[in-house]
Amino acid sequence: MPLPPSPHAPLTLTGTYFDGQSSRAWPATLEIGTGAALTVTGPAAGAPGPLHWPATALRAEPALPGLRRVIRLPGGGRFETGAVAGVRALETRTRQNRVLGGVRRLEGSWPLTLGATAALGLFVWGFLTYGLPALARAAAAATPVTVLDTFDRESIQLLDTDDFLAPSRLSAARQAELKREFARVGDWAGGGYRYRLLLRDGEPSGAPFALGANAFALPGGTVVMTDQLVALARSDRELMGVLAHETGHVTGRHGLAGVYQGLGLALLGTAVTGDLVGAATFAAAVPSALLQNGYSRRAETEADERAGAYLLRAYGTTRPLRDILARLETEDRAADETSLKAEDPAPDDLLRTHPDTAQRIKHLREIERAAR
């Protein structure tokens, strides 16, 4: 196996010269030292005489597997050679293709290739686990309020138009009573959001699926609560505990961060540009993302802590939220059994988008004990 040329020794490469003016090919020798001299070898009518250039004027094209190396010459000519080691020495001397040289070495080494693949996999995992959530939280925090209002408006329109929800069947007086109570929750939550409570029937006939006993917050401060959740509650205190929890998601911008994270980086530009047209299009994905993806454990804990703080301030106990969560857990298990028998998965409800109910109830008890 021939040794590679010394980095200081003159290089002599044999190959084929093309002048760039015709398709004629001449066998030639290219000698490279401090300068470069190309000489056509053998008899050839019309062959150019010896050509001279500075060595730094030669440009080695990146190597391609299975092909001869090409050196581009001043004036449009080119020199092709099979002297791979010599061309690599030229690249080293003139500091050319250093990045591509590393790629070639990587391609030629299985250990390096496997190591790079593993490193790439680790990077992707780290980005999806830590980087993307951090970017999503930052984007959510930077999203203008005008965009949040658009998200809410378009999301509600989509939900109502697509028959996911129907007008509430509660009496006007009952709806007004709940909205008055929620106004106090919104005043306490603060943050500059336009809080409003929308009451809807979560089980309209002909709906793609039934939301059932559910409540969810949209990014701009709109909270949707279904008639079925109102029916499940044994007191308005329980409902206000749920609604205080949802306002915690609004002030923490948890839902918006989850939507950004779920839909990926391509949509994060909306947060920076405040593009209302893009926001209207993006809003179409908000309801599905909120109902299907749910919240992270961190976001859930923060919202429960906010709800606990409100309940302690308003009623002196976190029991209302604990009680309705326990009742929802029972309802959820019953729905699971029914859906398994029917081989038709039950739709997401308040518990499905809020993980580990037992731990949440325990944490609410701890919040109350700590406040005493």
mmCIF file of C-alpha atoms in Angstrom:
data_model
loop_
_atom_site.group_PDB
_atom_site.id
_atom_site.type_symbol
_atom_site.label_atom_id
_atom_site.label_comp_id
_atom_site.label_asym_id
_atom_site.label_seq_id
_atom_site.Cartn_x
_atom_site.Cartn_y
_atom_site.Cartn_z
ATOM 1 C CA MET A 1 0.000 0.000 0.000
ATOM 2 C CA PRO A 2 1.635 3.309 -1.069
ATOM 3 C CA LEU A 3 2.368 5.825 1.635
ATOM 4 C CA PRO A 4 0.610 9.214 1.364
ATOM 5 C CA PRO A 5 2.783 12.057 0.074
ATOM 6 C CA SER A 6 4.730 14.091 2.610
ATOM 7 C CA PRO A 7 2.946 17.381 3.295
ATOM 8 C CA HIS A 8 6.061 19.265 2.122
ATOM 9 C CA ALA A 9 7.205 17.081 -0.797
ATOM 10 C CA PRO A 10 6.399 18.088 -4.410
ATOM 11 C CA LEU A 11 3.419 16.280 -5.849
ATOM 12 C CA THR A 12 3.436 14.643 -9.251
ATOM 13 C CA LEU A 13 0.031 13.613 -10.543
ATOM 14 C CA THR A 14 -0.643 11.853 -13.813
ATOM 15 C CA GLY A 15 -3.998 12.179 -15.503
ATOM 16 C CA THR A 16 -5.934 13.843 -18.304
ATOM 17 C CA TYR A 17 -6.052 17.541 -19.189
ATOM 18 C CA PHE A 18 -9.063 19.336 -20.720
ATOM 19 C CA ASP A 19 -8.533 22.925 -21.826
ATOM 20 C CA GLY A 20 -12.185 23.976 -21.431
ATOM 21 C CA GLN A 21 -12.309 25.175 -25.045
ATOM 22 C CA SER A 22 -12.896 21.827 -26.752
ATOM 23 C CA SER A 23 -13.711 18.231 -25.948
ATOM 24 C CA ARG A 24 -10.113 17.196 -26.641
ATOM 25 C CA ALA A 25 -8.373 15.274 -23.883
ATOM 26 C CA TRP A 26 -4.597 15.197 -23.432
ATOM 27 C CA PRO A 27 -2.599 12.864 -21.205
ATOM 28 C CA ALA A 28 -0.690 15.131 -18.865
ATOM 29 C CA THR A 29 1.376 15.428 -15.719
ATOM 30 C CA LEU A 30 0.646 18.001 -13.033
ATOM 31 C CA GLU A 31 3.543 18.864 -10.762
ATOM 32 C CA ILE A 32 2.741 20.810 -7.620
ATOM 33 C CA GLY A 33 5.225 22.413 -5.288
ATOM 34 C CA THR A 34 5.193 26.065 -4.312
ATOM 35 C CA GLY A 35 3.738 26.503 -7.776
ATOM 36 C CA ALA A 36 1.990 24.220 -10.264
ATOM 37 C CA ALA A 37 3.148 23.161 -13.737
ATOM 38 C CA LEU A 38 1.106 21.111 -16.171
ATOM 39 C CA THR A 39 2.845 19.323 -19.017
ATOM 40 C CA VAL A 40 1.132 17.356 -21.761
ATOM 41 C CA THR A 41 2.877 14.003 -22.167
ATOM 42 C CA GLY A 42 3.344 12.033 -25.364
ATOM 43 C CA PRO A 43 2.918 13.234 -28.950
ATOM 44 C CA ALA A 44 -0.258 15.277 -29.445
ATOM 45 C CA ALA A 45 -0.808 17.675 -32.314
ATOM 46 C CA GLY A 46 -1.926 21.081 -31.111
ATOM 47 C CA ALA A 47 -1.205 20.306 -27.483
ATOM 48 C CA PRO A 48 -0.588 23.351 -25.298
ATOM 49 C CA GLY A 49 2.858 24.012 -24.010
ATOM 50 C CA PRO A 50 3.725 23.787 -20.312
ATOM 51 C CA LEU A 51 1.278 25.785 -18.184
ATOM 52 C CA HIS A 52 2.143 27.395 -14.864
ATOM 53 C CA TRP A 53 0.015 28.717 -11.999
ATOM 54 C CA PRO A 54 0.350 29.336 -8.274
ATOM 55 C CA ALA A 55 -0.535 26.192 -6.348
ATOM 56 C CA THR A 56 -3.219 28.150 -4.501
ATOM 57 C CA ALA A 57 -4.978 28.799 -7.838
ATOM 58 C CA LEU A 58 -5.863 25.098 -8.192
ATOM 59 C CA ARG A 59 -9.297 24.059 -6.947
ATOM 60 C CA ALA A 60 -10.005 20.425 -6.106
ATOM 61 C CA GLU A 61 -13.629 19.467 -6.597
ATOM 62 C CA PRO A 62 -15.208 17.455 -3.787
ATOM 63 C CA ALA A 63 -14.652 13.741 -4.157
ATOM 64 C CA LEU A 64 -17.458 11.567 -5.479
ATOM 65 C CA PRO A 65 -17.421 7.818 -4.780
ATOM 66 C CA GLY A 66 -16.174 5.761 -7.730
ATOM 67 C CA LEU A 67 -15.114 8.743 -9.847
ATOM 68 C CA ARG A 68 -11.695 10.201 -10.648
ATOM 69 C CA ARG A 69 -10.664 13.317 -8.804
ATOM 70 C CA VAL A 70 -10.987 16.629 -10.643
ATOM 71 C CA ILE A 71 -8.808 19.705 -10.227
ATOM 72 C CA ARG A 72 -10.167 22.895 -11.767
ATOM 73 C CA LEU A 73 -7.481 25.060 -13.363
ATOM 74 C CA PRO A 74 -7.362 28.804 -14.035
ATOM 75 C CA GLY A 75 -8.848 29.733 -17.390
ATOM 76 C CA GLY A 76 -11.559 27.065 -17.342
ATOM 77 C CA GLY A 77 -9.390 23.952 -17.779
ATOM 78 C CA ARG A 78 -9.581 20.820 -15.679
ATOM 79 C CA PHE A 79 -7.303 17.992 -14.755
ATOM 80 C CA GLU A 80 -8.690 14.518 -13.981
ATOM 81 C CA THR A 81 -6.603 11.971 -12.130
ATOM 82 C CA GLY A 82 -6.814 8.711 -10.272
ATOM 83 C CA ALA A 83 -4.121 9.855 -7.831
ATOM 84 C CA VAL A 84 -6.512 10.161 -4.891
ATOM 85 C CA ALA A 85 -3.778 10.489 -2.252
ATOM 86 C CA GLY A 86 -2.080 13.243 -4.220
ATOM 87 C CA VAL A 87 -5.264 15.286 -4.530
ATOM 88 C CA ARG A 88 -5.917 14.862 -0.821
ATOM 89 C CA ALA A 89 -2.416 16.187 -0.153
ATOM 90 C CA LEU A 90 -3.227 19.207 -2.341
ATOM 91 C CA GLU A 91 -6.423 19.777 -0.351
ATOM 92 C CA THR A 92 -4.473 19.618 2.896
ATOM 93 C CA ARG A 93 -1.811 22.064 1.703
ATOM 94 C CA THR A 94 -4.314 24.580 0.370
ATOM 95 C CA ARG A 95 -6.935 23.995 3.100
ATOM 96 C CA GLN A 96 -9.677 22.980 0.690
ATOM 97 C CA ASN A 97 -12.743 20.813 1.314
ATOM 98 C CA ARG A 98 -11.911 20.330 4.966
ATOM 99 C CA VAL A 99 -15.540 19.810 5.986
ATOM 100 C CA LEU A 100 -16.213 17.521 3.042
ATOM 101 C CA GLY A 101 -13.053 15.631 3.832
ATOM 102 C CA GLY A 102 -14.425 14.923 7.275
ATOM 103 C CA VAL A 103 -17.655 13.722 5.691
ATOM 104 C CA ARG A 104 -15.671 11.368 3.427
ATOM 105 C CA ARG A 105 -13.857 9.933 6.420
ATOM 106 C CA LEU A 106 -17.174 9.501 8.193
ATOM 107 C CA GLU A 107 -18.697 7.736 5.192
ATOM 108 C CA GLY A 108 -15.755 5.372 5.039
ATOM 109 C CA SER A 109 -15.818 4.362 8.695
ATOM 110 C CA TRP A 110 -18.602 2.215 10.128
ATOM 111 C CA PRO A 111 -17.690 3.038 13.752
ATOM 112 C CA LEU A 112 -17.793 6.757 12.999
ATOM 113 C CA THR A 113 -21.028 6.383 11.053
ATOM 114 C CA LEU A 114 -22.686 4.445 13.860
ATOM 115 C CA GLY A 115 -21.378 6.927 16.420
ATOM 116 C CA ALA A 116 -22.684 9.876 14.419
ATOM 117 C CA THR A 117 -26.069 8.168 14.007
ATOM 118 C CA ALA A 118 -26.268 7.563 17.743
ATOM 119 C CA ALA A 119 -25.280 11.171 18.433
ATOM 120 C CA LEU A 120 -27.942 12.407 16.017
ATOM 121 C CA GLY A 121 -30.555 10.225 17.672
ATOM 122 C CA LEU A 122 -29.544 11.543 21.087
ATOM 123 C CA PHE A 123 -29.742 15.123 19.807
ATOM 124 C CA VAL A 124 -33.214 14.574 18.336
ATOM 125 C CA TRP A 125 -34.407 12.960 21.562
ATOM 126 C CA GLY A 126 -32.987 15.812 23.625
ATOM 127 C CA PHE A 127 -34.528 18.418 21.348
ATOM 128 C CA LEU A 128 -37.975 16.813 21.409
ATOM 129 C CA THR A 129 -37.823 16.211 25.170
ATOM 130 C CA TYR A 130 -36.342 19.508 26.305
ATOM 131 C CA GLY A 131 -35.663 21.854 23.401
ATOM 132 C CA LEU A 132 -39.041 21.857 21.681
ATOM 133 C CA PRO A 133 -41.036 22.245 24.925
ATOM 134 C CA ALA A 134 -38.802 25.157 25.935
ATOM 135 C CA LEU A 135 -39.239 26.802 22.536
ATOM 136 C CA ALA A 136 -42.990 26.200 22.702
ATOM 137 C CA ARG A 137 -43.221 27.833 26.140
ATOM 138 C CA ALA A 138 -41.190 30.805 24.947
ATOM 139 C CA ALA A 139 -43.339 31.168 21.839
ATOM 140 C CA ALA A 140 -46.519 30.946 23.908
ATOM 141 C CA ALA A 141 -45.262 33.649 26.254
ATOM 142 C CA ALA A 142 -44.415 35.914 23.295
ATOM 143 C CA THR A 143 -47.678 35.467 21.389
ATOM 144 C CA PRO A 144 -49.568 38.799 21.199
ATOM 145 C CA VAL A 145 -52.936 39.070 22.939
ATOM 146 C CA THR A 146 -54.562 39.990 19.607
ATOM 147 C CA VAL A 147 -53.500 36.614 18.264
ATOM 148 C CA LEU A 148 -54.886 34.857 21.346
ATOM 149 C CA ASP A 149 -58.245 36.545 20.785
ATOM 150 C CA THR A 150 -58.228 35.296 17.204
ATOM 151 C CA PHE A 151 -57.430 31.767 18.376
ATOM 152 C CA ASP A 152 -60.429 31.840 20.722
ATOM 153 C CA ARG A 153 -62.851 33.288 18.187
ATOM 154 C CA GLU A 154 -61.882 30.901 15.393
ATOM 155 C CA SER A 155 -61.764 27.885 17.696
ATOM 156 C CA ILE A 156 -65.262 28.457 19.060
ATOM 157 C CA GLN A 157 -66.606 29.026 15.564
ATOM 158 C CA LEU A 158 -65.055 25.750 14.451
ATOM 159 C CA LEU A 159 -66.427 23.804 17.406
ATOM 160 C CA ASP A 160 -69.941 25.181 16.926
ATOM 161 C CA THR A 161 -69.900 24.807 13.139
ATOM 162 C CA ASP A 162 -68.626 21.225 13.179
ATOM 163 C CA ASP A 163 -71.337 20.138 15.651
ATOM 164 C CA PHE A 164 -68.906 19.254 18.419
ATOM 165 C CA LEU A 165 -70.982 21.514 20.656
ATOM 166 C CA ALA A 166 -74.560 22.734 20.662
ATOM 167 C CA PRO A 167 -76.227 25.648 22.459
ATOM 168 C CA SER A 168 -76.604 25.023 26.155
ATOM 169 C CA ARG A 169 -79.885 23.576 27.348
ATOM 170 C CA LEU A 170 -79.531 25.290 30.716
ATOM 171 C CA SER A 171 -81.994 28.050 31.453
ATOM 172 C CA ALA A 172 -80.952 31.613 30.763
ATOM 173 C CA ALA A 173 -81.128 32.340 34.492
ATOM 174 C CA ARG A 174 -78.847 29.406 35.343
ATOM 175 C CA GLN A 175 -76.344 30.408 32.686
ATOM 176 C CA ALA A 176 -76.305 33.995 33.943
ATOM 177 C CA GLU A 177 -75.741 32.765 37.514
ATOM 178 C CA LEU A 178 -72.743 30.652 36.516
ATOM 179 C CA LYS A 179 -71.255 33.459 34.455
ATOM 180 C CA ARG A 180 -71.549 35.871 37.398
ATOM 181 C CA GLU A 181 -69.722 33.411 39.636
ATOM 182 C CA PHE A 182 -67.062 32.837 36.980
ATOM 183 C CA ALA A 183 -66.539 36.588 36.642
ATOM 184 C CA ARG A 184 -65.256 36.567 40.224
ATOM 185 C CA VAL A 185 -62.863 33.750 39.320
ATOM 186 C CA GLY A 186 -61.657 35.718 36.292
ATOM 187 C CA ASP A 187 -61.155 38.871 38.344
ATOM 188 C CA TRP A 188 -59.040 36.874 40.769
ATOM 189 C CA ALA A 189 -57.040 35.142 38.008
ATOM 190 C CA GLY A 190 -56.062 38.429 36.327
ATOM 191 C CA GLY A 191 -53.264 38.540 33.774
ATOM 192 C CA GLY A 192 -55.002 40.928 31.384
ATOM 193 C CA TYR A 193 -57.046 38.226 29.643
ATOM 194 C CA ARG A 194 -60.627 38.606 28.458
ATOM 195 C CA TYR A 195 -62.176 35.873 30.550
ATOM 196 C CA ARG A 196 -65.590 34.657 29.534
ATOM 197 C CA LEU A 197 -67.545 31.518 30.201
ATOM 198 C CA LEU A 198 -69.316 29.723 27.376
ATOM 199 C CA LEU A 199 -71.846 27.049 28.259
ATOM 200 C CA ARG A 200 -72.517 24.393 25.656
ATOM 201 C CA ASP A 201 -74.254 21.051 25.322
ATOM 202 C CA GLY A 202 -71.420 18.516 25.079
ATOM 203 C CA GLU A 203 -73.593 15.732 23.686
ATOM 204 C CA PRO A 204 -75.492 17.154 20.697
ATOM 205 C CA SER A 205 -77.213 14.686 18.388
ATOM 206 C CA GLY A 206 -75.181 13.934 15.292
ATOM 207 C CA ALA A 207 -71.894 15.035 16.855
ATOM 208 C CA PRO A 208 -68.707 13.234 15.661
ATOM 209 C CA PHE A 209 -68.128 12.348 19.299
ATOM 210 C CA ALA A 210 -69.498 13.420 22.659
ATOM 211 C CA LEU A 211 -67.407 15.668 24.860
ATOM 212 C CA GLY A 212 -69.563 14.772 27.841
ATOM 213 C CA ALA A 213 -68.683 16.244 31.239
ATOM 214 C CA ASN A 214 -65.892 18.550 30.201
ATOM 215 C CA ALA A 215 -64.353 21.974 30.574
ATOM 216 C CA PHE A 216 -61.414 23.415 28.716
ATOM 217 C CA ALA A 217 -59.739 26.787 28.358
ATOM 218 C CA LEU A 218 -58.796 28.413 25.091
ATOM 219 C CA PRO A 219 -55.582 30.476 24.965
ATOM 220 C CA GLY A 220 -57.217 33.924 25.123
ATOM 221 C CA GLY A 221 -59.233 33.368 28.305
ATOM 222 C CA THR A 222 -62.412 31.772 26.950
ATOM 223 C CA VAL A 223 -63.450 28.798 29.066
ATOM 224 C CA VAL A 224 -65.953 26.299 27.691
ATOM 225 C CA MET A 225 -67.981 24.204 30.129
ATOM 226 C CA THR A 226 -70.536 21.593 29.115
ATOM 227 C CA ASP A 227 -74.012 21.091 30.510
ATOM 228 C CA GLN A 228 -72.960 17.564 31.406
ATOM 229 C CA LEU A 229 -70.279 18.848 33.793
ATOM 230 C CA VAL A 230 -72.809 21.191 35.399
ATOM 231 C CA ALA A 231 -75.143 18.222 35.890
ATOM 232 C CA LEU A 232 -72.347 16.123 37.415
ATOM 233 C CA ALA A 233 -71.418 18.772 39.996
ATOM 234 C CA ARG A 234 -73.151 18.773 43.371
ATOM 235 C CA SER A 235 -72.399 22.419 44.043
ATOM 236 C CA ASP A 236 -71.297 25.537 42.228
ATOM 237 C CA ARG A 237 -68.177 25.489 44.385
ATOM 238 C CA GLU A 238 -67.100 22.368 42.563
ATOM 239 C CA LEU A 239 -67.668 24.063 39.218
ATOM 240 C CA MET A 240 -65.722 27.131 40.290
ATOM 241 C CA GLY A 241 -62.858 24.892 41.352
ATOM 242 C CA VAL A 242 -62.752 23.392 37.864
ATOM 243 C CA LEU A 243 -62.995 26.826 36.244
ATOM 244 C CA ALA A 244 -60.250 28.247 38.488
ATOM 245 C CA HIS A 245 -58.095 25.343 37.376
ATOM 246 C CA GLU A 246 -58.761 26.233 33.733
ATOM 247 C CA THR A 247 -57.824 29.881 34.299
ATOM 248 C CA GLY A 248 -54.540 28.567 35.646
ATOM 249 C CA HIS A 249 -53.917 27.054 32.237
ATOM 250 C CA VAL A 250 -54.713 30.417 30.643
ATOM 251 C CA THR A 251 -52.349 32.476 32.791
ATOM 252 C CA GLY A 252 -49.648 29.843 32.422
ATOM 253 C CA ARG A 253 -50.324 29.667 28.673
ATOM 254 C CA HIS A 254 -50.155 25.912 28.993
ATOM 255 C CA GLY A 255 -52.662 25.138 26.280
ATOM 256 C CA LEU A 256 -50.974 27.371 23.738
ATOM 257 C CA ALA A 257 -47.555 25.925 24.536
ATOM 258 C CA GLY A 258 -48.978 22.430 24.136
ATOM 259 C CA VAL A 259 -50.478 23.328 20.780
ATOM 260 C CA TYR A 260 -47.201 24.815 19.565
ATOM 261 C CA GLN A 261 -45.310 21.779 20.761
ATOM 262 C CA GLY A 262 -47.759 19.361 19.185
ATOM 263 C CA LEU A 263 -47.884 21.073 15.831
ATOM 264 C CA GLY A 264 -44.168 21.734 15.596
ATOM 265 C CA LEU A 265 -41.751 24.523 14.858
ATOM 266 C CA ALA A 266 -43.255 25.471 11.507
ATOM 267 C CA LEU A 267 -46.104 27.245 13.253
ATOM 268 C CA LEU A 268 -44.005 29.086 15.833
ATOM 269 C CA GLY A 269 -43.468 31.953 13.396
ATOM 270 C CA THR A 270 -47.003 33.098 14.160
ATOM 271 C CA ALA A 271 -45.863 33.948 17.671
ATOM 272 C CA VAL A 272 -43.145 36.237 16.378
ATOM 273 C CA THR A 273 -44.915 37.903 13.462
ATOM 274 C CA GLY A 274 -48.380 38.229 14.952
ATOM 275 C CA ASP A 275 -49.773 37.221 11.558
ATOM 276 C CA LEU A 276 -53.532 37.239 12.062
ATOM 277 C CA VAL A 277 -54.195 35.435 8.804
ATOM 278 C CA GLY A 278 -51.842 32.675 9.861
ATOM 279 C CA ALA A 279 -53.399 32.728 13.307
ATOM 280 C CA ALA A 280 -56.867 32.178 11.883
ATOM 281 C CA THR A 281 -55.624 29.151 9.971
ATOM 282 C CA PHE A 282 -53.683 27.895 12.967
ATOM 283 C CA ALA A 283 -56.707 28.298 15.241
ATOM 284 C CA ALA A 284 -58.448 25.486 13.411
ATOM 285 C CA ALA A 285 -56.001 23.070 15.062
ATOM 286 C CA VAL A 286 -56.390 24.479 18.575
ATOM 287 C CA PRO A 287 -59.541 22.652 19.787
ATOM 288 C CA SER A 288 -58.360 19.230 18.661
ATOM 289 C CA ALA A 289 -54.907 19.773 20.137
ATOM 290 C CA LEU A 290 -56.320 20.925 23.471
ATOM 291 C CA LEU A 291 -58.771 18.048 23.778
ATOM 292 C CA GLN A 292 -56.534 15.277 22.472
ATOM 293 C CA ASN A 293 -53.043 16.208 23.688
ATOM 294 C CA GLY A 294 -53.870 17.397 27.195
ATOM 295 C CA TYR A 295 -51.276 18.997 29.442
ATOM 296 C CA SER A 296 -47.907 18.066 30.820
ATOM 297 C CA ARG A 297 -47.618 17.013 34.454
ATOM 298 C CA ARG A 298 -45.836 20.289 35.174
ATOM 299 C CA ALA A 299 -48.649 22.364 33.656
ATOM 300 C CA GLU A 300 -51.272 20.292 35.454
ATOM 301 C CA THR A 301 -49.600 20.830 38.807
ATOM 302 C CA GLU A 302 -49.343 24.590 38.242
ATOM 303 C CA ALA A 303 -53.026 24.835 37.316
ATOM 304 C CA ASP A 304 -54.068 22.780 40.353
ATOM 305 C CA GLU A 305 -52.012 25.047 42.589
ATOM 306 C CA ARG A 306 -53.766 28.088 41.136
ATOM 307 C CA ALA A 307 -57.153 26.448 41.648
ATOM 308 C CA GLY A 308 -56.187 25.473 45.193
ATOM 309 C CA ALA A 309 -55.206 29.070 45.959
ATOM 310 C CA TYR A 310 -58.567 30.342 44.702
ATOM 311 C CA LEU A 311 -60.593 27.749 46.588
ATOM 312 C CA LEU A 312 -58.741 28.460 49.825
ATOM 313 C CA ARG A 313 -59.321 32.183 49.383
ATOM 314 C CA ALA A 314 -63.001 31.829 48.445
ATOM 315 C CA TYR A 315 -64.098 28.857 50.580
ATOM 316 C CA GLY A 316 -61.227 27.975 52.885
ATOM 317 C CA THR A 317 -60.841 24.448 51.465
ATOM 318 C CA THR A 318 -59.796 22.600 48.314
ATOM 319 C CA ARG A 319 -62.456 19.942 48.852
ATOM 320 C CA PRO A 320 -64.821 21.115 46.078
ATOM 321 C CA LEU A 321 -62.260 20.361 43.388
ATOM 322 C CA ARG A 322 -61.185 17.134 45.066
ATOM 323 C CA ASP A 323 -64.765 15.902 45.208
ATOM 324 C CA ILE A 324 -65.603 16.555 41.569
ATOM 325 C CA LEU A 325 -62.312 15.036 40.431
ATOM 326 C CA ALA A 326 -63.122 11.859 42.346
ATOM 327 C CA ARG A 327 -66.594 11.801 40.813
ATOM 328 C CA LEU A 328 -65.140 12.301 37.341
ATOM 329 C CA GLU A 329 -62.786 9.401 37.987
ATOM 330 C CA THR A 330 -65.756 7.149 38.696
ATOM 331 C CA GLU A 331 -67.548 8.382 35.577
ATOM 332 C CA ASP A 332 -64.414 7.855 33.531
ATOM 333 C CA ARG A 333 -64.039 4.242 34.600
ATOM 334 C CA ALA A 334 -67.660 3.557 33.767
ATOM 335 C CA ALA A 335 -67.205 5.128 30.329
ATOM 336 C CA ASP A 336 -64.116 2.979 29.749
ATOM 337 C CA GLU A 337 -66.034 -0.205 30.529
ATOM 338 C CA THR A 338 -68.891 0.819 28.251
ATOM 339 C CA SER A 339 -66.594 1.730 25.376
ATOM 340 C CA LEU A 340 -64.690 -1.536 25.688
ATOM 341 C CA LYS A 341 -67.920 -3.508 25.424
ATOM 342 C CA ALA A 342 -69.003 -1.457 22.440
ATOM 343 C CA GLU A 343 -65.502 -1.589 20.895
ATOM 344 C CA ASP A 344 -65.846 2.158 20.408
ATOM 345 C CA PRO A 345 -63.316 4.207 22.404
ATOM 346 C CA ALA A 346 -64.881 6.886 24.571
ATOM 347 C CA PRO A 347 -63.960 10.456 23.731
ATOM 348 C CA ASP A 348 -61.467 12.420 25.766
ATOM 349 C CA ASP A 349 -62.917 14.031 28.874
ATOM 350 C CA LEU A 350 -61.657 16.220 31.658
ATOM 351 C CA LEU A 351 -59.687 13.383 33.218
ATOM 352 C CA ARG A 352 -58.206 11.990 30.015
ATOM 353 C CA THR A 353 -56.549 15.305 29.350
ATOM 354 C CA HIS A 354 -55.456 15.628 32.997
ATOM 355 C CA PRO A 355 -53.222 12.716 34.033
ATOM 356 C CA ASP A 356 -52.996 10.916 37.383
ATOM 357 C CA THR A 357 -56.144 11.999 39.183
ATOM 358 C CA ALA A 358 -55.187 10.305 42.460
ATOM 359 C CA GLN A 359 -51.963 12.290 42.631
ATOM 360 C CA ARG A 360 -53.827 15.499 41.874
ATOM 361 C CA ILE A 361 -56.280 14.909 44.712
ATOM 362 C CA LYS A 362 -53.386 14.147 47.062
ATOM 363 C CA HIS A 363 -51.599 17.331 46.023
ATOM 364 C CA LEU A 364 -54.742 19.407 46.624
ATOM 365 C CA ARG A 365 -54.921 18.001 50.160
ATOM 366 C CA GLU A 366 -51.270 18.941 50.681
ATOM 367 C CA ILE A 367 -51.961 22.475 49.474
ATOM 368 C CA GLU A 368 -54.759 22.809 52.029
ATOM 369 C CA ARG A 369 -52.639 21.409 54.877
ATOM 370 C CA ALA A 370 -49.783 23.766 54.006
ATOM 371 C CA ALA A 371 -52.124 26.760 54.179
ATOM 372 C CA ARG A 372 -53.252 25.997 57.736
#
